[in-house]
Short mmCIF file of C-alpha atoms in Angstrom, two decimals:
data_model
loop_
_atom_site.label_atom_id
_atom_site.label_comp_id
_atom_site.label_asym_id
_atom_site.label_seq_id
_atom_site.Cartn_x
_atom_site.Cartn_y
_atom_site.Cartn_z
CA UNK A 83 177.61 -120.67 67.70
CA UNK A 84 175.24 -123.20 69.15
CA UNK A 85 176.75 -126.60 67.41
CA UNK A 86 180.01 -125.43 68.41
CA UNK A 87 178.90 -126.48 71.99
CA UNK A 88 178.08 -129.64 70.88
CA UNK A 89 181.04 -130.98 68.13
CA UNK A 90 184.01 -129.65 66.82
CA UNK A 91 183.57 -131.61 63.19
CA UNK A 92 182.51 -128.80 61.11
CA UNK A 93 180.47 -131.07 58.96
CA UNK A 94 177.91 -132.10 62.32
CA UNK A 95 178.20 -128.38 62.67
CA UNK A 96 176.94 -127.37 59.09
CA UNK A 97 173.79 -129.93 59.94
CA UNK A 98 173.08 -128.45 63.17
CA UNK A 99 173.12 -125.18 62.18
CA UNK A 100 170.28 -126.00 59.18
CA UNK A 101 168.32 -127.91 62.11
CA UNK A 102 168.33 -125.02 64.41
CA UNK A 103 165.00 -123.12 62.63
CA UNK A 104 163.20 -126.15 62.77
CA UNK A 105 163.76 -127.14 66.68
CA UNK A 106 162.88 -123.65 67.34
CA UNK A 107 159.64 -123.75 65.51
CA UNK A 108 158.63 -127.29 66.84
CA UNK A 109 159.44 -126.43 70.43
CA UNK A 110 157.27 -123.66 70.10
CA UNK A 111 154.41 -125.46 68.46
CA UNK A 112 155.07 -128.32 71.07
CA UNK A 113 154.54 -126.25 73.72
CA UNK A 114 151.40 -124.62 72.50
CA UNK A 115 149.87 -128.05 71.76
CA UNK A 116 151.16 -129.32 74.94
CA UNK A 117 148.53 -126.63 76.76
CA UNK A 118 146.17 -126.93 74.88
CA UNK A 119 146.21 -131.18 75.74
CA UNK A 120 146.36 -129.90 79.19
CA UNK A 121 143.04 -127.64 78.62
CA UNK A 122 140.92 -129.92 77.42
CA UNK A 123 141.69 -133.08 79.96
CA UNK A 124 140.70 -129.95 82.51
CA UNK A 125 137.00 -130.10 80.24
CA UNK A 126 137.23 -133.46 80.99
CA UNK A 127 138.40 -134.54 77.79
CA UNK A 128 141.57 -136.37 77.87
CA UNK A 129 140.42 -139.30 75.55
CA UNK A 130 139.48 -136.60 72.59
CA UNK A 131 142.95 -134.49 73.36
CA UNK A 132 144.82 -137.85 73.11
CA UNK A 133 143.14 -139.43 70.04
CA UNK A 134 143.89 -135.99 68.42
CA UNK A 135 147.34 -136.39 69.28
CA UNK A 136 148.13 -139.85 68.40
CA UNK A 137 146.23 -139.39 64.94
CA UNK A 138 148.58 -136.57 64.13
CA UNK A 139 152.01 -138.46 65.23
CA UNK A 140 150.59 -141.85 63.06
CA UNK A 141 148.67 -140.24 60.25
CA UNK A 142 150.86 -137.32 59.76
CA UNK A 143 154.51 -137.14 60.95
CA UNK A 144 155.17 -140.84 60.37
CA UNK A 145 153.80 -141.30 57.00
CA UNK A 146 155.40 -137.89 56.20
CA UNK A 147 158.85 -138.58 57.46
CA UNK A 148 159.09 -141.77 55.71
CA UNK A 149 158.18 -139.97 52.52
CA UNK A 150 160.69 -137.38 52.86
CA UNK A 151 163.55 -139.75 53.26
CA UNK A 152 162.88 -142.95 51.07
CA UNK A 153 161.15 -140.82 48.20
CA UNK A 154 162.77 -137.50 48.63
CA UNK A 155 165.69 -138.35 49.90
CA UNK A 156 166.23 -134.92 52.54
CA UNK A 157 167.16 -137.28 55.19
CA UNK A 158 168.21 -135.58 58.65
CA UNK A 159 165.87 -132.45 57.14
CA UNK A 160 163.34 -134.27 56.56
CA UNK A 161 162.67 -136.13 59.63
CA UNK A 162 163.13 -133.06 62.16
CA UNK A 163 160.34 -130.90 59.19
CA UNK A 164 158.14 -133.89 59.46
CA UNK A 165 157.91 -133.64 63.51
CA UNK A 166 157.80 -129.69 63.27
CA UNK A 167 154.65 -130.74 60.91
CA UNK A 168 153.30 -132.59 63.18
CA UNK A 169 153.35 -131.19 65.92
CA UNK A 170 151.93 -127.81 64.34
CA UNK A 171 149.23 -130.13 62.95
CA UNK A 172 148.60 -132.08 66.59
CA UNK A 173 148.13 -127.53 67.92
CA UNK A 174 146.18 -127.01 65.39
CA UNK A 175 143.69 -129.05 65.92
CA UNK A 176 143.75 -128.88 69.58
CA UNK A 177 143.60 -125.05 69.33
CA UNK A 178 140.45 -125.54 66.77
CA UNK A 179 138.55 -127.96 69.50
CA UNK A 180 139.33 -125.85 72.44
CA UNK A 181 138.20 -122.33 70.53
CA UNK A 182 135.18 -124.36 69.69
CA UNK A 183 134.37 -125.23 73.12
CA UNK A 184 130.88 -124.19 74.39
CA UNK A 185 132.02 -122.90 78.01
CA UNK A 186 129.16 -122.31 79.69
CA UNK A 187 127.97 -126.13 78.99
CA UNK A 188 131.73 -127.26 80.19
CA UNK A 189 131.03 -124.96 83.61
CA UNK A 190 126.93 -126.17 84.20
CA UNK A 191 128.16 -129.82 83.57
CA UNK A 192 131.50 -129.47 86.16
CA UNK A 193 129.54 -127.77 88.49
CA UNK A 194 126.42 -130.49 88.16
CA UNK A 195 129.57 -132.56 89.29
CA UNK A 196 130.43 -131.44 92.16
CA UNK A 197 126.96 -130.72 93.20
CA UNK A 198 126.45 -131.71 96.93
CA UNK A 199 130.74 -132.32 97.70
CA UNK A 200 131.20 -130.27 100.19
CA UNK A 201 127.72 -130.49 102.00
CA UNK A 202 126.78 -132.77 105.09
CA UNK A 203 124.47 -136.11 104.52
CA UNK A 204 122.58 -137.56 106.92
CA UNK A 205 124.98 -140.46 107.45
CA UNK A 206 127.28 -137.56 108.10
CA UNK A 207 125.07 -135.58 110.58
CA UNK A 208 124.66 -139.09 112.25
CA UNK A 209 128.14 -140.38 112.78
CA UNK A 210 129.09 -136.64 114.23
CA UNK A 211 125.99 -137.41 116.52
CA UNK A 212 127.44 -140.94 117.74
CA UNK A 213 130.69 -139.11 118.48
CA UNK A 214 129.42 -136.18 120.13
CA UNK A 215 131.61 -133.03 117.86
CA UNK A 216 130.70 -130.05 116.91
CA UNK A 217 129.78 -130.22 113.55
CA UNK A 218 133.34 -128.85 111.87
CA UNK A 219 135.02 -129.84 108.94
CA UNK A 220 137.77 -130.59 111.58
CA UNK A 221 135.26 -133.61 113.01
CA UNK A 222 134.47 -134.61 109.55
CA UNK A 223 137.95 -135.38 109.06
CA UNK A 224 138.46 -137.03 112.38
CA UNK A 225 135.84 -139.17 112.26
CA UNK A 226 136.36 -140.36 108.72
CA UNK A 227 140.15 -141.11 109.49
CA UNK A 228 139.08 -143.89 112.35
CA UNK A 229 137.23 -145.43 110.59
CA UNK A 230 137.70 -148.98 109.96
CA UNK A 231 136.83 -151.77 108.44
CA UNK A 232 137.20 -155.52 110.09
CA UNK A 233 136.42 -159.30 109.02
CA UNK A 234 135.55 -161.87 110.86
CA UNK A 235 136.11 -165.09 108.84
CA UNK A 236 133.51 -167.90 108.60
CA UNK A 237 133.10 -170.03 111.48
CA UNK A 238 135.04 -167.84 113.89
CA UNK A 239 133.16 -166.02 116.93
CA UNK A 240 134.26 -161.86 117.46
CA UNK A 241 135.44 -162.40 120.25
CA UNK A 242 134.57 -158.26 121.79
CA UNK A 243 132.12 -157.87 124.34
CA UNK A 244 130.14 -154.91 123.51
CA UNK A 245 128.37 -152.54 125.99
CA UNK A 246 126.07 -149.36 125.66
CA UNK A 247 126.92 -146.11 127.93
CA UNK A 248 124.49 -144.89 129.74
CA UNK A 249 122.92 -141.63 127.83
CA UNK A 250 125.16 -141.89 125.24
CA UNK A 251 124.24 -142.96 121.69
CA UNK A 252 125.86 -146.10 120.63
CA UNK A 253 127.49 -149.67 121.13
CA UNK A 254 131.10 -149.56 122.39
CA UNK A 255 133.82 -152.39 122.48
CA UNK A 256 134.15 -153.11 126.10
CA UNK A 257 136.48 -156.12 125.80
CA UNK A 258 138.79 -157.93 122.70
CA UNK A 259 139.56 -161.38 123.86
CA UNK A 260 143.50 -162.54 122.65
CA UNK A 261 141.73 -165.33 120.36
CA UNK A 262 139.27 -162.89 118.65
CA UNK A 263 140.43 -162.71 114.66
CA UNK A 264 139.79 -158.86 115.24
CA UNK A 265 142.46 -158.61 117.93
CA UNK A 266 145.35 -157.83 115.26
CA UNK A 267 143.14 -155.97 113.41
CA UNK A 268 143.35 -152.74 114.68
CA UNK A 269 140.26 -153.16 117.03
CA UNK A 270 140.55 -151.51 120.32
CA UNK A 271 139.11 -151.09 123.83
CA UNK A 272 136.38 -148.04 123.20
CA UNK A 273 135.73 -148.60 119.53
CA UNK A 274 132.26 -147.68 118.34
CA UNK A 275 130.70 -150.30 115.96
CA UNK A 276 129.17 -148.70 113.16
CA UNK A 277 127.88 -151.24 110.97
CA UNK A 278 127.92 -154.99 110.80
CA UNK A 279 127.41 -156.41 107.00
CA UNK A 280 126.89 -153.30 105.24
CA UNK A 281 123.53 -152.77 107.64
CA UNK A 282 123.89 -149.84 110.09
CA UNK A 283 123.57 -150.13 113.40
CA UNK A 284 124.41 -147.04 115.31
CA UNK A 285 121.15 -147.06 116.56
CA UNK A 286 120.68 -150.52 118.00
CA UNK A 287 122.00 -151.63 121.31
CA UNK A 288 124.96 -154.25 122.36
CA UNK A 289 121.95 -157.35 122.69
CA UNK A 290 120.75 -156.42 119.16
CA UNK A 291 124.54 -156.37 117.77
CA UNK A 292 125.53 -159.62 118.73
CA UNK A 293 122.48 -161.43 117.84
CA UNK A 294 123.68 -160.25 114.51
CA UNK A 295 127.25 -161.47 115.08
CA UNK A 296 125.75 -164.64 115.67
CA UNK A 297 123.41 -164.72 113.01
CA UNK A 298 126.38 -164.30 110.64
CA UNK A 299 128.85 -166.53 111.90
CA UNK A 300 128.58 -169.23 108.74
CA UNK A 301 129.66 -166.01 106.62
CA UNK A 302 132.18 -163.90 106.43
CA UNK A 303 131.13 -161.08 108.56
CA UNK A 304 132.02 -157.42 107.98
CA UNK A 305 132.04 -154.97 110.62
CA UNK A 306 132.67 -151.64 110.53
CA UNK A 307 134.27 -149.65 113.81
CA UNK A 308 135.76 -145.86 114.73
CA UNK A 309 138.01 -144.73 117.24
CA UNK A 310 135.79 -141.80 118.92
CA UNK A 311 137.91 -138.96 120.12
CA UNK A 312 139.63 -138.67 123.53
CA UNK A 313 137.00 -138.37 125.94
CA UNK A 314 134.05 -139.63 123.69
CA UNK A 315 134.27 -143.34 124.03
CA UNK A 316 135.81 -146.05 126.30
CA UNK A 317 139.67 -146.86 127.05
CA UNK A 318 140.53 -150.20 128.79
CA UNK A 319 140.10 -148.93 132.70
CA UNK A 320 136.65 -147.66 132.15
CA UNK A 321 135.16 -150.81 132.14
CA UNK A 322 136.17 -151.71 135.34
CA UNK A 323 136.76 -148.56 136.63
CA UNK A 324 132.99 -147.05 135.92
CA UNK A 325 130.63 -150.11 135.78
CA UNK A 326 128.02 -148.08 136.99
CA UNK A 327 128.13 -146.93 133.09
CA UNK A 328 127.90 -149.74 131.21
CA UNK A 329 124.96 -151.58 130.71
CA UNK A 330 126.26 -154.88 129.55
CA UNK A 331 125.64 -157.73 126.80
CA UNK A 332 124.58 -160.23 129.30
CA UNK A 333 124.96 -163.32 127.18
CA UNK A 334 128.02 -162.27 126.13
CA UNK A 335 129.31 -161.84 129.81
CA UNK A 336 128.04 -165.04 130.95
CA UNK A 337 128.70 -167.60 127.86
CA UNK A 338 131.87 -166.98 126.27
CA UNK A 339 130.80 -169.44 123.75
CA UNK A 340 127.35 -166.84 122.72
CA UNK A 341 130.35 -164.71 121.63
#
């Protein structure tokens, strides 16, 4: 009934009807080597599951298909058998691996892993320190999603003038001048600098971070910044609006050029 869906030449029909066993077996055994593939590159085996397969398709169905049509001469038989073959031959072994498998050295090594991914470092307990959250996974995120990374290219000055808060951890942006190469980087009024070259410096003050910025102007320079939450840093009125706060960089307030 099938190949009537298909053709109306009786002759087409006659050859789907003889093929119709063999797509039924090799969709099956497709299907079970198809989860067993999937099984293993779960182990962490992906490269063994696909060597496996590729061995079967070249050393097996191709070398067996050409045999059954230029020496056997079965033709349209032949090549749908030689798939069925391989593909029971591709399960097979995938079956015989994964039955094999020594589970509980598959769990120890996955969970050696992921050992330590959901727990807090001590960068991590710092930078929710420097932003003053509660220690959430709902901070985590926060924090990690302003973060930013900036260049300064060699030869350039920043351009920011950085300030510290008065009892409040940390070195904000106070000011991005319009000729900084930060300005259309993303960098912002109230930014927290978090690290300058790779060296962390949450814990040094605005006179300390700019003697760096200086230090590194022959070189690219790298700087690292976050966005603190709403009410946690600076916006652009506070610095004129609450001076009484800031404490600020005073050669970069007097000497543009120190910048």
């Amino acid at each position: 009934v099938i190949p009537q869906y298909y053709t109306s030449d009786e002759t087409l029909q006659a050859m789907l009807r003889e093929l119709v066993p063999f797509v039924g077996v090799g969709n099956l055994t497709m299907t079970f080597g198809m989860q067993c593939w999937s099984i293993l590159g779960a182990q962490g085996n992906y490269k063994l599951a696909t060597w496996i397969s590729f061995v079967s398709s070249w050393g097996i169905t191709m070398p067996l298909a050409a045999l059954y049509v230029y020496v056997f001469r079965i033709d349209l038989q032949g090549l749908t058998s030689a798939v069925v073959v391989g593909y029971v031959s591709t399960g097979a072994a995938l079956s015989y691996v994964l039955l094999s498998t020594n589970w509980t050295k598959v769990t120890n090594k996955i969970q050696e892993a992921t050992k330590g991914d959901d727990g807090d470092t001590e960068d991590d307990n710092a930078l929710y320190a420097s932003l003053h959250q509660h220690h959430s996974s709902v901070a985590k995120q926060t924090a990690r999603h302003n973060i930013r990374l900036l260049s300064i290219p060699p030869g350039h000055r920043s351009g920011i003038l950085l300030g510290n808060i008065y009892q409040r951890p940390g070195t904000y942006v106070l000011m991005v001048r319009h000729w900084s190469p930060l300005y259309g980087q993303g960098i912002q009024t109230g930014d927290a600098v978090l690290a300058v070259n790779g060296s962390d410096v949450r814990g040094e003050d605005a006179n300390h971070i700019s003697r760096r910025f200086r230090s590194a102007r022959m070189a690219n320079c790298q700087v690292v910044v976050t966005t603190p939450p709403e009410g946690h840093g600076t916006n652009d009125n506070s610095a004129e609006d609450n001076n009484d706060e800031f404490v600020m960089v005073q050669a970069l307030a007097e000497d543009e050029s120190t910048i």
